[in-house]
Tab-separated table of C-alpha atoms in Angstrom:
chain	number	residue	atom	x	y	z
A	500	MET	CA	-44.643	14.751	-46.331
A	501	THR	CA	-43.692	16.428	-43.030
A	502	LEU	CA	-40.524	15.081	-41.407
A	503	ALA	CA	-40.637	16.957	-38.112
A	504	THR	CA	-44.008	16.161	-36.608
A	505	PRO	CA	-44.055	16.037	-32.783
A	506	THR	CA	-44.681	12.273	-32.845
A	507	ARG	CA	-41.747	11.628	-35.168
A	508	ARG	CA	-39.463	13.872	-33.101
A	509	ARG	CA	-40.347	11.940	-29.944
A	510	LEU	CA	-39.835	8.629	-31.747
A	511	LEU	CA	-36.467	9.754	-33.117
A	512	GLY	CA	-35.497	10.970	-29.621
A	513	VAL	CA	-36.388	7.613	-28.083
A	514	ILE	CA	-34.473	5.712	-30.789
A	515	PHE	CA	-31.447	8.011	-30.448
A	516	SER	CA	-31.463	7.674	-26.639
A	517	ALA	CA	-31.716	3.879	-26.858
A	518	LEU	CA	-28.808	3.716	-29.308
A	519	LEU	CA	-26.741	6.060	-27.148
A	520	VAL	CA	-27.356	4.049	-23.980
A	521	ALA	CA	-26.717	0.736	-25.770
A	522	GLY	CA	-23.439	2.035	-27.180
A	523	LEU	CA	-22.064	3.518	-23.941
A	524	PRO	CA	-20.649	0.316	-22.430
A	525	ALA	CA	-18.600	-0.280	-25.566
A	526	CYS	CA	-17.207	3.249	-25.397
A	527	GLN	CA	-16.374	3.336	-21.681
A	528	LYS	CA	-12.862	2.750	-20.371
A	529	THR	CA	-12.207	-0.425	-18.454
A	530	SER	CA	-11.677	0.058	-14.758
A	531	GLY	CA	-8.014	-0.910	-15.014
A	532	PRO	CA	-6.212	-4.000	-13.799
A	533	GLN	CA	-8.173	-6.529	-11.800
A	534	LEU	CA	-6.744	-8.172	-8.699
A	535	PRO	CA	-6.499	-11.942	-9.272
A	536	ALA	CA	-8.780	-13.924	-6.973
A	537	GLY	CA	-7.522	-15.584	-3.805
A	538	PRO	CA	-6.894	-17.554	-1.779
A	539	TYR	CA	-3.272	-16.468	-1.803
A	540	SER	CA	-0.072	-18.141	-0.739
A	541	VAL	CA	3.200	-16.352	-0.008
A	542	ALA	CA	5.616	-16.620	-2.942
A	543	GLU	CA	8.363	-14.254	-1.731
A	544	VAL	CA	8.882	-11.551	0.898
A	545	PHE	CA	11.231	-8.758	-0.191
A	546	ASP	CA	11.348	-6.540	2.899
A	547	GLY	CA	9.092	-5.337	5.700
A	548	ASP	CA	6.410	-3.840	3.450
A	549	SER	CA	6.447	-5.624	0.078
A	550	PHE	CA	6.023	-9.181	-1.096
A	551	ASN	CA	4.695	-11.444	-3.832
A	552	LEU	CA	1.700	-13.721	-3.458
A	553	GLN	CA	0.546	-16.543	-5.671
A	554	ALA	CA	-3.166	-16.320	-6.460
A	555	LYS	CA	-5.562	-19.234	-6.823
A	556	GLY	CA	-5.072	-19.287	-10.610
A	557	GLY	CA	-1.273	-19.320	-10.291
A	558	GLN	CA	-0.757	-15.619	-11.085
A	559	ILE	CA	1.890	-13.726	-9.119
A	560	VAL	CA	0.482	-10.703	-7.285
A	561	ARG	CA	3.033	-8.042	-6.322
A	562	VAL	CA	1.962	-6.217	-3.136
A	563	ARG	CA	3.075	-3.149	-1.167
A	564	ILE	CA	1.341	-2.601	2.172
A	565	ALA	CA	-0.550	0.713	2.174
A	566	GLY	CA	0.373	3.383	4.710
A	567	ILE	CA	3.709	2.038	5.935
A	568	ASP	CA	7.369	2.214	4.965
A	569	ALA	CA	9.866	-0.344	6.264
A	570	PRO	CA	13.681	-0.244	6.180
A	571	GLU	CA	15.281	-0.778	2.781
A	572	LYS	CA	17.428	-3.900	2.250
A	573	THR	CA	20.697	-2.137	3.075
A	574	GLN	CA	19.353	-0.321	6.152
A	575	PRO	CA	19.651	-1.533	9.751
A	576	TYR	CA	16.695	-3.680	10.839
A	577	SER	CA	15.694	-4.549	7.270
A	578	ASN	CA	16.170	-8.284	7.876
A	579	LYS	CA	14.201	-8.168	11.131
A	580	ALA	CA	11.401	-6.219	9.419
A	581	LYS	CA	11.333	-8.809	6.619
A	582	ASP	CA	11.296	-11.693	9.128
A	583	SER	CA	8.478	-10.022	11.052
A	584	LEU	CA	6.358	-9.628	7.912
A	585	THR	CA	7.106	-13.217	6.842
A	586	GLU	CA	5.870	-14.477	10.217
A	587	LEU	CA	2.710	-12.361	9.990
A	588	LEU	CA	1.928	-13.495	6.432
A	589	GLN	CA	2.243	-17.144	7.441
A	590	SER	CA	-0.156	-16.788	10.373
A	591	GLY	CA	-3.399	-17.310	8.451
A	592	SER	CA	-5.469	-16.632	5.353
A	593	ILE	CA	-4.335	-13.424	3.616
A	594	GLY	CA	-6.874	-10.730	2.769
A	595	LEU	CA	-6.197	-7.865	0.362
A	596	GLN	CA	-8.116	-4.617	-0.036
A	597	PRO	CA	-6.472	-2.993	-3.070
A	598	VAL	CA	-6.027	0.781	-3.100
A	599	LYS	CA	-4.136	1.309	-6.368
A	600	VAL	CA	-1.321	0.037	-8.559
A	601	ASP	CA	1.927	1.947	-7.990
A	602	ALA	CA	4.703	3.006	-10.383
A	603	TYR	CA	6.476	-0.338	-9.781
A	604	ASP	CA	3.404	-2.325	-10.859
A	605	ARG	CA	2.619	-3.454	-7.322
A	606	TRP	CA	-0.824	-3.524	-5.743
A	607	VAL	CA	-0.802	-1.033	-2.899
A	608	ALA	CA	-3.229	-2.684	-0.523
A	609	ASN	CA	-4.495	-2.969	2.995
A	610	VAL	CA	-3.335	-6.432	4.011
A	611	SER	CA	-4.939	-8.476	6.749
A	612	ILE	CA	-5.001	-11.883	8.348
A	613	GLY	CA	-8.536	-12.233	9.657
A	614	ASP	CA	-9.226	-8.895	11.333
A	615	ARG	CA	-5.536	-8.164	11.984
A	616	ASP	CA	-4.126	-5.221	9.976
A	617	LEU	CA	-0.574	-6.246	8.989
A	618	GLY	CA	0.525	-2.652	8.325
A	619	LEU	CA	-0.458	-1.744	11.875
A	620	ALA	CA	1.211	-4.899	13.217
A	621	GLN	CA	4.516	-3.990	11.531
A	622	ILE	CA	4.396	-0.502	13.067
A	623	GLN	CA	3.423	-1.862	16.501
A	624	ARG	CA	6.381	-4.253	16.387
A	625	GLY	CA	8.694	-1.341	15.575
A	626	TYR	CA	9.589	-2.549	12.081
A	627	ALA	CA	7.918	0.146	9.975
A	628	TRP	CA	7.100	3.838	9.949
A	629	TYR	CA	3.654	5.274	9.374
A	630	PHE	CA	4.120	6.640	5.832
A	631	VAL	CA	2.360	9.989	6.285
A	632	ARG	CA	3.134	11.024	2.700
A	633	TYR	CA	0.650	8.372	1.505
A	634	LYS	CA	-1.926	8.734	4.259
A	635	LYS	CA	-4.686	9.108	1.653
A	636	ASP	CA	-4.205	5.397	0.885
A	637	ILE	CA	-5.638	4.423	4.284
A	638	SER	CA	-8.725	5.429	6.262
A	639	GLU	CA	-8.717	8.228	8.836
A	640	ALA	CA	-9.160	5.623	11.585
A	641	GLN	CA	-6.086	3.758	10.294
A	642	GLN	CA	-4.134	7.020	10.129
A	643	GLN	CA	-4.822	7.605	13.822
A	644	ARG	CA	-3.977	4.011	14.782
A	645	TYR	CA	-0.764	4.043	12.718
A	646	ALA	CA	0.431	7.362	14.199
A	647	GLU	CA	-0.302	6.176	17.752
A	648	ALA	CA	1.360	2.808	17.122
A	649	GLU	CA	4.536	4.512	15.866
A	650	ARG	CA	4.641	6.790	18.945
A	651	SER	CA	4.138	3.798	21.214
A	652	ALA	CA	6.827	1.675	19.502
A	653	ARG	CA	9.251	4.607	19.700
A	654	ASP	CA	8.434	5.307	23.368
A	655	THR	CA	8.860	1.653	24.354
A	656	ARG	CA	11.962	1.212	22.172
A	657	LEU	CA	10.633	-1.657	20.084
A	658	GLY	CA	12.296	-2.959	16.941
A	659	LEU	CA	14.269	-0.333	15.071
A	660	TRP	CA	13.653	2.110	17.939
A	661	ALA	CA	15.672	-0.072	20.376
A	662	GLY	CA	18.869	1.971	19.981
A	663	ILE	CA	17.279	5.409	20.032
A	664	ASP	CA	18.793	6.265	23.440
A	665	ALA	CA	22.284	5.817	21.986
A	666	SER	CA	21.371	8.160	19.135
A	667	VAL	CA	21.184	11.030	21.625
A	668	ARG	CA	24.952	10.636	22.055
A	669	ASN	CA	25.556	9.658	18.431
A	670	PRO	CA	22.979	11.043	15.944
A	671	ALA	CA	24.280	8.640	13.268
A	672	LEU	CA	22.540	5.851	15.218
A	673	MET	CA	19.098	7.469	14.885
A	674	PRO	CA	16.878	5.305	12.662
A	675	GLU	CA	16.676	6.878	9.209
A	676	PRO	CA	13.243	6.790	7.607
A	677	PRO	CA	13.351	4.804	4.344
A	678	TRP	CA	12.055	7.724	2.234
A	679	LYS	CA	14.985	9.876	3.456
A	680	PHE	CA	17.395	6.976	2.910
A	681	ARG	CA	16.173	6.534	-0.695
A	682	GLU	CA	16.485	10.273	-1.355
A	683	ARG	CA	19.993	10.419	0.120
A	684	THR	CA	21.252	7.365	-1.754
A	685	ARG	CA	19.822	8.651	-5.073
A	686	LYS	CA	21.757	11.895	-4.598
A	687	GLU	CA	24.963	9.976	-3.815
A	688	LYS	CA	24.851	8.003	-7.088
């Protein structure tokens, strides 16, 4: 009896391939956490770039807006940035395009109301910086819009940029980017 005839080899190859393909889904990693389905309602706004939503099924969805950084709670303009985001979130049906889950277990996402980009809106209002460090989290077109919006808000002295003229005389009045504020306060502890 010959075990390795060409026909048997082909048959064994087909059987092996079928078993391999059938077993792959069971061996593959899951794609990670899944964003709960909307519609969403606002549960809590923490500051000008992060908030909790309640999903259709009742789950709480922690969100950080991609590509922006707003003043921390103890920084000037933090309350105005929070109020601005609260107003935007209440203006219509919330859309999320998740980018990733961050180290704080929040969904970093592009957030919109209809076709309005809320990250861009916060920058245009002068209540957030374009967070260049995480530019890979947003599209190239968004990167350009965010950079231009920050320049425009600064030039027209909107939001946190309102007192920038006084900072020429007193540099302590210059708005401090939140990432520098967090770094400085960590060192002071």
